[in-house]
Short mmCIF file of C-alpha atoms in Angstrom, two decimals:
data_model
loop_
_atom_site.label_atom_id
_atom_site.label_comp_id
_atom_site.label_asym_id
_atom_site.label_seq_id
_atom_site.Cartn_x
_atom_site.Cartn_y
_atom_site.Cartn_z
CA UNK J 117 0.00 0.00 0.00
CA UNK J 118 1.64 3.34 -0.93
CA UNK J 119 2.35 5.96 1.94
CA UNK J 120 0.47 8.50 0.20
CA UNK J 121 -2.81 6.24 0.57
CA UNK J 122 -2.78 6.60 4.33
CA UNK J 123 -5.05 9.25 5.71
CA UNK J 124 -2.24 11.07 8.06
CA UNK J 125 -3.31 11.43 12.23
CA UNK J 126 -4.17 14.59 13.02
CA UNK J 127 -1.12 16.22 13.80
CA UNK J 128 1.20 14.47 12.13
CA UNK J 129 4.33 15.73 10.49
CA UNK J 130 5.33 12.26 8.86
CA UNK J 131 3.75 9.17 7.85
CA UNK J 132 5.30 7.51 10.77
CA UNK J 133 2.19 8.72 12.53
CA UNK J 134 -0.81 7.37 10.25
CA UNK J 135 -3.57 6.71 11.99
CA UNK J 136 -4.92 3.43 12.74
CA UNK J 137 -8.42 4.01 11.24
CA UNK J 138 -7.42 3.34 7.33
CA UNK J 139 -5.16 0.51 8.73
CA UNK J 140 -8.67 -0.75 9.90
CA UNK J 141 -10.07 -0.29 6.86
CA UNK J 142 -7.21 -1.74 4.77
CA UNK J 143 -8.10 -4.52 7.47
CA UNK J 144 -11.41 -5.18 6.99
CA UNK J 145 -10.64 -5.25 2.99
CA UNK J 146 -7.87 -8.07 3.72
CA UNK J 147 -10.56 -10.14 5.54
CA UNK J 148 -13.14 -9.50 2.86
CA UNK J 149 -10.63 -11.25 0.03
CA UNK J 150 -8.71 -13.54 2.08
CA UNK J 151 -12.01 -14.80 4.23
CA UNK J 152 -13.62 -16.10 0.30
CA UNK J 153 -10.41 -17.18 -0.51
CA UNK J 154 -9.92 -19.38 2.19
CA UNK J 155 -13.08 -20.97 2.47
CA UNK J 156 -12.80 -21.78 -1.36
CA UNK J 157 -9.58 -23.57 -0.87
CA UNK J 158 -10.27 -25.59 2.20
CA UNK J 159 -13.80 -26.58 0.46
CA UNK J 160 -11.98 -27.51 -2.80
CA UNK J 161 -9.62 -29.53 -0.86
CA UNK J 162 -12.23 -31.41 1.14
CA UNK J 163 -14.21 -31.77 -2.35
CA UNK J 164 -11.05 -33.15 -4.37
CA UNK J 165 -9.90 -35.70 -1.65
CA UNK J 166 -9.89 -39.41 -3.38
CA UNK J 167 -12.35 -41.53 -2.85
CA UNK J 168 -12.77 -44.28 0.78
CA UNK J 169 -11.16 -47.80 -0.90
CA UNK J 170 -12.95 -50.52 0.24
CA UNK J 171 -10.56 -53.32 1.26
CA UNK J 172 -10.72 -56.19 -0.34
CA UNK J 173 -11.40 -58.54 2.73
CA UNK J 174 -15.27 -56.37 3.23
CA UNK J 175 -15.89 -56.53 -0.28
CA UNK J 176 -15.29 -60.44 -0.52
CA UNK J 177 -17.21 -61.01 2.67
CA UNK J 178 -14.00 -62.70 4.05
CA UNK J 179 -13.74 -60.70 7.40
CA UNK J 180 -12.83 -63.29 9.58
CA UNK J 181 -9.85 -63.54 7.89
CA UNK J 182 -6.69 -62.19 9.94
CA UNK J 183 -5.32 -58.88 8.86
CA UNK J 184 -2.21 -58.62 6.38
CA UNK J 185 0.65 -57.61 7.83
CA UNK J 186 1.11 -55.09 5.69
CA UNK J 187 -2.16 -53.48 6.80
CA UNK J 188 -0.49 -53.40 10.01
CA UNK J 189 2.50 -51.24 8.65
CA UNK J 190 -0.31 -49.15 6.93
CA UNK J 191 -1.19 -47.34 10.60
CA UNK J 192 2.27 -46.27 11.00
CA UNK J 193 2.47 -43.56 8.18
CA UNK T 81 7.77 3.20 26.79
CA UNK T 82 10.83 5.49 25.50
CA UNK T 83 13.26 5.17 28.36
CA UNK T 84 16.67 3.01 27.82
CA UNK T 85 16.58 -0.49 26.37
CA UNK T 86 15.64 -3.44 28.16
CA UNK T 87 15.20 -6.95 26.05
CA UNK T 88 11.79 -7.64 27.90
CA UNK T 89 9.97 -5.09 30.59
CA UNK T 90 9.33 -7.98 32.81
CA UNK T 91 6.74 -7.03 35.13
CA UNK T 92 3.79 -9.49 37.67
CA UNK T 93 1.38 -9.74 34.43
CA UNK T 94 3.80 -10.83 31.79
CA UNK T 95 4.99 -13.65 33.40
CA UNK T 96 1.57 -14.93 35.40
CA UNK T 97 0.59 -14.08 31.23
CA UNK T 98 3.46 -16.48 29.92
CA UNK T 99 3.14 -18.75 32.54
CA UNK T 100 -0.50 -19.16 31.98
CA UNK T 101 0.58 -19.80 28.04
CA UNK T 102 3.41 -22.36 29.29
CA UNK T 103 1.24 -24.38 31.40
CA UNK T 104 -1.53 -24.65 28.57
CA UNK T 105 0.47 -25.78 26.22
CA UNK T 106 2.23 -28.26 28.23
CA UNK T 107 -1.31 -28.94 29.52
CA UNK T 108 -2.40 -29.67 25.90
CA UNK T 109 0.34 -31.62 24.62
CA UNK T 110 -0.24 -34.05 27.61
CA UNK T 111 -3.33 -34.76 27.23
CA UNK T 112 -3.34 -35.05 23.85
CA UNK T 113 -0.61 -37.37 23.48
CA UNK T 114 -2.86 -39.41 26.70
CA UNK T 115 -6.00 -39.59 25.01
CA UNK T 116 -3.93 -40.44 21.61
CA UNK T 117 -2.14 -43.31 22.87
CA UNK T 118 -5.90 -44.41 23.81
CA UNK T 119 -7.45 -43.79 20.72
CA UNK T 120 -4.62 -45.44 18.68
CA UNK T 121 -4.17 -48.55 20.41
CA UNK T 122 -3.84 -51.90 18.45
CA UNK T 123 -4.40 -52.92 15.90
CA UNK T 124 -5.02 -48.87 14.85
CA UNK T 125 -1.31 -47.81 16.50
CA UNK T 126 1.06 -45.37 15.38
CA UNK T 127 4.19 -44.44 16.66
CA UNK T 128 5.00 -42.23 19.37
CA UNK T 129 7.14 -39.81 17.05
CA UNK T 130 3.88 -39.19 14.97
CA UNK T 131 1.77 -38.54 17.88
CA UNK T 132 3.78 -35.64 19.48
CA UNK T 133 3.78 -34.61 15.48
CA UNK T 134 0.41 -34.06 15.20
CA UNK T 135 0.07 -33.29 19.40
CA UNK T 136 2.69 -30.15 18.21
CA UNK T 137 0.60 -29.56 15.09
CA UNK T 138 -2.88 -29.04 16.44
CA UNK T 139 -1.28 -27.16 19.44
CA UNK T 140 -0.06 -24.61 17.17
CA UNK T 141 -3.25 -24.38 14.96
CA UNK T 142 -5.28 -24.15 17.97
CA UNK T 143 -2.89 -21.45 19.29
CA UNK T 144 -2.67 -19.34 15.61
CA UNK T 145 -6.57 -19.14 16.32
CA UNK T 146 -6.37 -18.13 19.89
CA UNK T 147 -3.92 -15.40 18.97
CA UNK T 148 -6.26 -13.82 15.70
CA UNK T 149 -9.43 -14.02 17.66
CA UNK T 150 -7.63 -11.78 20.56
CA UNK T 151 -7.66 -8.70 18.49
CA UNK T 152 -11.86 -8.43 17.23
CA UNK T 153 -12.62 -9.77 20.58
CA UNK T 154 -10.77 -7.07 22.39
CA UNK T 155 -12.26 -4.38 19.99
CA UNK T 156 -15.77 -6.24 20.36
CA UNK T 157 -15.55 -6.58 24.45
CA UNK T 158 -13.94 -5.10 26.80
CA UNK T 159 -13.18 -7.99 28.66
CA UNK T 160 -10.93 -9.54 26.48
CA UNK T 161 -8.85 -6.83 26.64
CA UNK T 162 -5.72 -8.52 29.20
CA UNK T 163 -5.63 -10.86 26.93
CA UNK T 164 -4.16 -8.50 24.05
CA UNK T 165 -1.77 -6.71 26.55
CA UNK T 166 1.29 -9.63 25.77
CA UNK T 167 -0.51 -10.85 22.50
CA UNK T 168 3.02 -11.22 20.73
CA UNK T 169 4.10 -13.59 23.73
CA UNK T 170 1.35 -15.94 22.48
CA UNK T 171 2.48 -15.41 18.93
CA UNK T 172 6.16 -15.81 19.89
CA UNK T 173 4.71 -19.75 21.81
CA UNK T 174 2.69 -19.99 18.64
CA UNK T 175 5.92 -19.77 16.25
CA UNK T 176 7.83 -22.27 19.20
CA UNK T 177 5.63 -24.84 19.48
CA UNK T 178 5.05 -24.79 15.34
CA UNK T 179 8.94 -24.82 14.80
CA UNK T 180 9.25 -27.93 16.82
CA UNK T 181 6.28 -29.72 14.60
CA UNK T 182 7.60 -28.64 11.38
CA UNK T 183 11.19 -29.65 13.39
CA UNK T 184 9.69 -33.40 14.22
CA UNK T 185 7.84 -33.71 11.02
CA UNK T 186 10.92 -33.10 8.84
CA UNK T 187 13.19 -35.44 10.86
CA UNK T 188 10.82 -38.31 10.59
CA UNK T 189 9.92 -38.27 6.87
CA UNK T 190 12.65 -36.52 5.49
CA UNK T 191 15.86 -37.16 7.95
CA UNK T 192 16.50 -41.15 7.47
CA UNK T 193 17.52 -41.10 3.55
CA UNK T 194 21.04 -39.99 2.12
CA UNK T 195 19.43 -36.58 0.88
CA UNK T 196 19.60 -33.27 2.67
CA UNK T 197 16.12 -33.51 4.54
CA UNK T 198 15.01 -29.97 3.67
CA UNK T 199 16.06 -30.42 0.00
CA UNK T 200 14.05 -33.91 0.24
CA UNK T 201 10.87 -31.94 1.53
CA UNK T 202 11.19 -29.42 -0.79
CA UNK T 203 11.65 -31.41 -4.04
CA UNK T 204 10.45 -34.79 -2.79
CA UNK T 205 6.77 -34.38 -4.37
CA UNK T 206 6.05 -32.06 -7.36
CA UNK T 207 2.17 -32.57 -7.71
CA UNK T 208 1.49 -29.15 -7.64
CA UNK T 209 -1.61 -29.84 -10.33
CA UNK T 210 -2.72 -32.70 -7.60
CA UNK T 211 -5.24 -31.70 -4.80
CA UNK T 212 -4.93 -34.86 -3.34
CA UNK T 213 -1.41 -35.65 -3.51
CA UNK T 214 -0.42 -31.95 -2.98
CA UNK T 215 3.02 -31.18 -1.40
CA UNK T 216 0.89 -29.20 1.23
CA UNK T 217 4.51 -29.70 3.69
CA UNK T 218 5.58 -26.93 1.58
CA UNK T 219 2.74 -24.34 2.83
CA UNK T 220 3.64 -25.43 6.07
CA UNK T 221 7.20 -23.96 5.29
CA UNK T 222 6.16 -21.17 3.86
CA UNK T 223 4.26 -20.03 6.81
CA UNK T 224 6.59 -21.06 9.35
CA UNK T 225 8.57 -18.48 7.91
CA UNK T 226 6.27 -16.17 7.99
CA UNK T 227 5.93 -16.99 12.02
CA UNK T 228 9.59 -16.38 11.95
CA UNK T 229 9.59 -13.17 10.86
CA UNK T 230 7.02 -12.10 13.03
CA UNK T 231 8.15 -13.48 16.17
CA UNK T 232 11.97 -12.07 15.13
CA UNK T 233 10.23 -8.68 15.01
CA UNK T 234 8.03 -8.76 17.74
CA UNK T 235 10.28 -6.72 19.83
CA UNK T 236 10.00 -2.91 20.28
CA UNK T 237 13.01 -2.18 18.87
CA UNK T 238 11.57 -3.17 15.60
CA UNK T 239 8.12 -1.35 16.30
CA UNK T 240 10.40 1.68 17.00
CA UNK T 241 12.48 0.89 13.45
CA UNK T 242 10.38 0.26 10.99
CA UNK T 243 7.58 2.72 12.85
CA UNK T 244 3.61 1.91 13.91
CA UNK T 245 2.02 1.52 10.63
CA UNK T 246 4.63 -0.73 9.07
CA UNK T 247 5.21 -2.73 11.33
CA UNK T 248 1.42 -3.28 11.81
CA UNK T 249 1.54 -4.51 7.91
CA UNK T 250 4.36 -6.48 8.37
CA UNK T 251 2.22 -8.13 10.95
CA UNK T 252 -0.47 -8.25 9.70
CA UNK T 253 0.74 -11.15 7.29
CA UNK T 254 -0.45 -13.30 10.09
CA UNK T 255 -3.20 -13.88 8.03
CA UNK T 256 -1.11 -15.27 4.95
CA UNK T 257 0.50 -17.28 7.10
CA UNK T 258 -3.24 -18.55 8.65
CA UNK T 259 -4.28 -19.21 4.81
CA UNK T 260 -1.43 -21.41 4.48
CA UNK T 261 -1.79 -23.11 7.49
CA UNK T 262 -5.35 -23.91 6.53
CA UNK T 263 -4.62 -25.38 3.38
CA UNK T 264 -1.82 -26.98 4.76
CA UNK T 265 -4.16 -29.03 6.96
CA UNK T 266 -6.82 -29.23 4.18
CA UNK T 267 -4.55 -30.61 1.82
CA UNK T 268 -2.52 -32.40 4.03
CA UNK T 269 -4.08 -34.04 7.25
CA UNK T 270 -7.94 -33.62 5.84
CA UNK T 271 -6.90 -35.97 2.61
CA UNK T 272 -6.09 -39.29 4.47
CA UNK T 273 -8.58 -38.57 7.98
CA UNK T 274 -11.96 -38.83 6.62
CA UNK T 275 -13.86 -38.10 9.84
CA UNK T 276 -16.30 -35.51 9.33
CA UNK T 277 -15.94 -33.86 12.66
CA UNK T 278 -12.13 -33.07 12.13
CA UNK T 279 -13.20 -31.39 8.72
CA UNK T 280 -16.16 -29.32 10.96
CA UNK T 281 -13.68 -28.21 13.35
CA UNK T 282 -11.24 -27.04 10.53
CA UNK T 283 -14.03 -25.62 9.00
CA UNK T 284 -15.46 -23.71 12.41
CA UNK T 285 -12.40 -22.65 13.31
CA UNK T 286 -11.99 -20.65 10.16
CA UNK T 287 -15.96 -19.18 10.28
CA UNK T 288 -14.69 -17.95 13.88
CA UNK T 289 -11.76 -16.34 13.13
CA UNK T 290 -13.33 -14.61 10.00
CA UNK T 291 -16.43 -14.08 11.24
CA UNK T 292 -14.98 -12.45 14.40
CA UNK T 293 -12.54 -10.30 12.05
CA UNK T 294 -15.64 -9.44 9.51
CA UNK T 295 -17.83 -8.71 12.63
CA UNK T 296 -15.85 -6.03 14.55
CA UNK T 297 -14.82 -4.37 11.35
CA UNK T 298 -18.10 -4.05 10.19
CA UNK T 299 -18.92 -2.56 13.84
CA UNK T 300 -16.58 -0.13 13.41
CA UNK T 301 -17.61 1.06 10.16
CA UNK T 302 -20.92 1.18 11.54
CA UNK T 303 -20.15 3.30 14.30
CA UNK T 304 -17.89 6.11 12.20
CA UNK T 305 -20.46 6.41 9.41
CA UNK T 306 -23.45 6.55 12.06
CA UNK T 307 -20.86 8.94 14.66
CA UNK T 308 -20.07 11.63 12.16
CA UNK T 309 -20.68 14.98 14.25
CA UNK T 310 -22.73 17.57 12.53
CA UNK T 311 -20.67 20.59 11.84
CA UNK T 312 -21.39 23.73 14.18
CA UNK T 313 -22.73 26.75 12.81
CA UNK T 314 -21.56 29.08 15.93
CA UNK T 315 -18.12 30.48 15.70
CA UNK T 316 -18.17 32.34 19.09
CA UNK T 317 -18.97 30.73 22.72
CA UNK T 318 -21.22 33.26 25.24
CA UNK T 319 -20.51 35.80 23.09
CA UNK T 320 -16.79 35.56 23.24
CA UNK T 321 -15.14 35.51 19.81
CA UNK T 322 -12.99 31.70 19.49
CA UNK T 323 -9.51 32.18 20.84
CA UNK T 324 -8.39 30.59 17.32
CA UNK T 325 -8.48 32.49 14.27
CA UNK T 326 -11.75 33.17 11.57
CA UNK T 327 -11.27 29.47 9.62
CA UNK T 328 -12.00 28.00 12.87
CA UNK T 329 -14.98 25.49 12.95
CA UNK T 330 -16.07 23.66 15.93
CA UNK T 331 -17.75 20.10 15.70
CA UNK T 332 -20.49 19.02 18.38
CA UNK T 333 -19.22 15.38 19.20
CA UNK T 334 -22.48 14.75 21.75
CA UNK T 335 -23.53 15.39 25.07
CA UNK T 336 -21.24 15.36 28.35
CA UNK T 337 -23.52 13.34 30.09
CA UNK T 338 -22.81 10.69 27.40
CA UNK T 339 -19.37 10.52 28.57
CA UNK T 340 -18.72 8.64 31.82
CA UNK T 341 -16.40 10.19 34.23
CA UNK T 342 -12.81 8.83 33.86
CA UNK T 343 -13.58 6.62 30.86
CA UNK T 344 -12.68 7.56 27.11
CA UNK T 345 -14.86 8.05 24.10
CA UNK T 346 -13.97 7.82 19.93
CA UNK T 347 -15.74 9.92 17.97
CA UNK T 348 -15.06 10.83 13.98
CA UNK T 349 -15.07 13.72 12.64
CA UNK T 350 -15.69 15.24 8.58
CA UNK T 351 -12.43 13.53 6.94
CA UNK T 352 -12.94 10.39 8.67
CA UNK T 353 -10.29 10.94 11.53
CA UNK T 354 -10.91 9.37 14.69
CA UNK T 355 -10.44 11.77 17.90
CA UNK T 356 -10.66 10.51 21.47
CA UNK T 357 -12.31 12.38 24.04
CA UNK T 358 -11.84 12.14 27.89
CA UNK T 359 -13.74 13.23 30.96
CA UNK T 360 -12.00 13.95 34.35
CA UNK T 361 -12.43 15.27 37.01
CA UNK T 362 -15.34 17.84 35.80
CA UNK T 363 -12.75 18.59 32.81
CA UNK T 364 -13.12 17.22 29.05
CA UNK T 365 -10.04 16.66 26.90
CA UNK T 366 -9.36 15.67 23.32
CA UNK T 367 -6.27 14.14 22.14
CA UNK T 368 -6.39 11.67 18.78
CA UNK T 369 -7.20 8.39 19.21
CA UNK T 370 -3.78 6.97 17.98
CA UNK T 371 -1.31 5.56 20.48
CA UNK T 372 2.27 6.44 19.35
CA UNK T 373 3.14 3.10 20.51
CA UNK T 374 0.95 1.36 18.00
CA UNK T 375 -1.56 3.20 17.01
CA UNK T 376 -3.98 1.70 19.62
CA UNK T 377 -7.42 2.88 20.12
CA UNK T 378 -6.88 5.35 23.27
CA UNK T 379 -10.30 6.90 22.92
CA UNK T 380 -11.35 2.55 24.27
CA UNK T 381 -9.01 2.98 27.09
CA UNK T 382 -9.84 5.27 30.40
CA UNK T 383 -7.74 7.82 33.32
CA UNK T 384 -5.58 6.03 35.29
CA UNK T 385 -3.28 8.12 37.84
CA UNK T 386 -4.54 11.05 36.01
CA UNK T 387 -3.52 9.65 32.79
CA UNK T 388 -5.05 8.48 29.37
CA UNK T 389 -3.88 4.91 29.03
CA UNK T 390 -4.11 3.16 26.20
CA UNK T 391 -6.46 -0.38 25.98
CA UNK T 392 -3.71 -2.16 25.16
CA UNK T 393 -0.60 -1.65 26.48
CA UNK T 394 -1.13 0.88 29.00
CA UNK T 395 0.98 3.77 27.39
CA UNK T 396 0.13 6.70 28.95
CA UNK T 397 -0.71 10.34 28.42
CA UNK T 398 -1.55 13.80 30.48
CA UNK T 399 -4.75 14.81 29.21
CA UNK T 400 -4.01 18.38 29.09
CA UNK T 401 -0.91 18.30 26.79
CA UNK T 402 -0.63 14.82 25.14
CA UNK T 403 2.76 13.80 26.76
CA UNK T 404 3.98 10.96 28.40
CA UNK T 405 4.50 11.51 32.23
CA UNK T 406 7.93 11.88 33.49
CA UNK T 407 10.26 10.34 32.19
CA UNK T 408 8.90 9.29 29.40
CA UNK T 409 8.85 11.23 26.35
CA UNK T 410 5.72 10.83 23.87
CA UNK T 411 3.88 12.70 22.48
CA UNK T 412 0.17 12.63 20.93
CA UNK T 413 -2.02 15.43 19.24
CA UNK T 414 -4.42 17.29 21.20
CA UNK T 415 -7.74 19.30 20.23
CA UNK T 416 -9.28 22.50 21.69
CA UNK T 417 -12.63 21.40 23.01
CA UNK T 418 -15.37 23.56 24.63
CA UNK T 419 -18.45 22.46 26.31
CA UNK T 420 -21.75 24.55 25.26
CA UNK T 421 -24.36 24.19 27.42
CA UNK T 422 -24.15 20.18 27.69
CA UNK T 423 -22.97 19.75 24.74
CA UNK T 424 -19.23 18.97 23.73
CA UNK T 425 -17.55 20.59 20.56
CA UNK T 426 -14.29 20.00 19.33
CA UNK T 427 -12.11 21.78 16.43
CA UNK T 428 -11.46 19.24 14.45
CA UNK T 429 -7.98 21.21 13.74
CA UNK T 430 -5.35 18.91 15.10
CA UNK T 431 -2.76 20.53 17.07
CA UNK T 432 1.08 19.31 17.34
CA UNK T 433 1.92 16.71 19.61
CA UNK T 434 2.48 18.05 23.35
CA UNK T 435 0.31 20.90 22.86
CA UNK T 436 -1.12 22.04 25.95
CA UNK T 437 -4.65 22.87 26.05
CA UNK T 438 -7.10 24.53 28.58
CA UNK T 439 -9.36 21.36 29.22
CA UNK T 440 -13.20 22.83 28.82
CA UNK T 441 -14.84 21.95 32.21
CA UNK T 442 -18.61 20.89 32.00
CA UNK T 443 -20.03 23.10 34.36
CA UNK T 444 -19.67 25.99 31.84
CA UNK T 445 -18.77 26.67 28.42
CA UNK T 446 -15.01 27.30 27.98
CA UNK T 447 -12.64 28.35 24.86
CA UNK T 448 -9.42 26.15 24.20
#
């Protein structure tokens, strides 16, 4: 944001004094693009994530059947 | 305030403040890594390294929130107020306790193969066009280092150097760094944990924080659009000419008895600038509402030892000139104000900082 943007306090000889109210505004804008933003990305993320796999033991019907090892090693990532 | 340099102004509130943030987080990370070693028992176990992982992780999500609802909260009540006195020490714990995720994280997945492990994050996965097999680790990184720069600059010797309103924007990339960190989450932990309620509270967690953010700006537009004095059309008080010269205007900002004794009041006038006006003591003051610390809202604070003290860090100024007390040296801009009949008018005319003014006392009208 340029310097010359800022609405200068009352008072003030140099723009080391701006006044917090365009700050606020300048603010509220940030929230107004980033708050759309955000919400877009986290819902596109929850949209795009790959679909449950089935294992193969429910879909055979087999679920008595002891877990693979390798199933095992599947909780530890 | 101005006086020498001291690495931290420890005083009884900072460190009941820090201690208060120590024991939660310790707190959390305890209990969390309890209840996890109970959730993830056998045959569902993972390994104690990726507990404290995501223990660290949520810690300092949960902590990034706590430290960007402070600020609307404080502007939307009162109360909340302590809590933004040492806000950067929670931002500082926030940056810690994210370091030693990221730290963890990078060690585990990256550290064990015979390339650099920061070079292996970085380059490791390139499926930027993926959403489900993004390389979200990387917009963890990215705002790590965005924590780093704020907690390197959190000290007042940096507020002082780059001044108030830059260093508020530098800051205010907090909320890059919260973007990331959401979509670091939602492309990271959200892809492979299908449980809906983890996705609600990522979800609610966001609507707070930019709800909260959306909600006291919108309050405070409210109030200068609907708080705009009307412009006077008397240039003499009690048939006294002003002391000030013909281009004077005075503004009527409301009624004394609006104005509790020894508590502030922000009013804006024509050019949108916010003044703050005082009542002590039978005596009303104006002075602008910007703290020269950081610009805080002074006109939310109140009189303390005779004093205007700002909301939120208690800087402190006389009323009748704008400076610091003894020994301290800042300055802030004062107003002539006058009180006709009950009613308060200020020139909107801002005066240099330290200018002593006549305070107008309510019992009758006064000249500045």
């Amino acid at each position: 944001m340029a310097v010359a943007d800022l609405a200068l306090a009352p008072g003030a000889a140099s723009w080391r004094r701006v006044v917090t109210r365009s700050q606020r505004q300048w603010h509220i804008r940030a929230w107004l693009v980033l708050a759309p933003l955000i919400a877009l990305g986290l819902i596109s993320a929850l949209l795009g994530r790959p679909p449950v796999l089935i294992p193969a033991d429910e879909t055979s019907g087999d679920r008595a059947e002891a877990p693979n090892p390798a199933s095992k090693a599947e909780g530890l990532r | 305030m101005s006086v020498g340099y001291v690495a931290i102004q420890w005083n009884r509130h900072k460190r009941v403040y820090d201690a208060c943030i120590a024991g939660a987080i310790i707190g959390y990370l305890v209990v969390f890594l309890a209840v996890g070693k109970v959730l993830y028992a056998a045959p569902h176990a993972i390994s104690d390294e990726i507990l404290a992982i995501r223990a660290l992780g949520t810690c300092a999500y949960l902590l990034l929130h706590v430290v960007l609802c402070i600020g609307p909260l404080a502007r939307l009540d009162r109360r909340f107020l302590p809590l933004l006195y040492n806000r950067r020490h929670l931002g500082v714990a926030t940056f810690l306790v994210a370091l030693a995720h990221g730290t963890l994280a990078v060690g585990f997945y990256h550290g064990f193969g015979s390339v650099n492990p920061l070079v292996s994050l970085l380059t490791s996965n390139t499926n930027f066009a993926s959403l489900s097999a993004f390389p979200y680790q990387i917009l963890g990184v990215a705002a790590l280092l965005i924590l780093f720069l704020m907690a390197a600059t959190s000290h007042d010797f940096w507020l002082k150097n780059l001044g108030p309103p830059g260093w508020k924007r530098l800051h205010m990339s907090v909320y890059v760094a919260y973007g990331l960190l959401v979509m670091h989450v939602g492309l990271g932990f959200l892809q492979t944990h299908r449980n809906p309620l983890l996705a609600a509270l990522v979800f609610g967690g966001f609507l707070t924080v930019a709800g909260l953010h959306l909600l006291a700006g919108w309050r405070e537009t409210r109030r200068d659009n609907a708080g705009t004095p009307r412009r006077c059309t008397h240039a003499h008080v009690g048939g006294r000419p002003a002391m000030r010269s013909e281009t004077q205007t005075w503004v009527d900002v409301g009624s004394v008895d609006d104005l509790p004794d020894g508590c502030g009041s922000t009013v804006t006038v024509e050019g949108g600038e916010r003044i703050a006006l005082f009542r002590h003591q039978g005596c009303i003051s104006a002075t602008t509402n910007a703290c020269a610390h950081q610009g805080g809202p002074l006109g939310e604070g109140r009189i303390i030892d005779g004093c205007i003290t700002c909301p939120w860090h208690g800087w402190q100024y006389r009323p009748a000139d704008g400076r610091s007390p003894p020994p301290f040296t800042e300055k802030i801009a004062t107003y002539r104000v006058r009180v006709v009949g009950r009613r308060i008018e200020v020139d909107p005319a801002p005066l240099p900082p330290g200018t002593a003014v006549n305070p107008a006392r309510q019992e009758e009208p006064a000249n500045g």
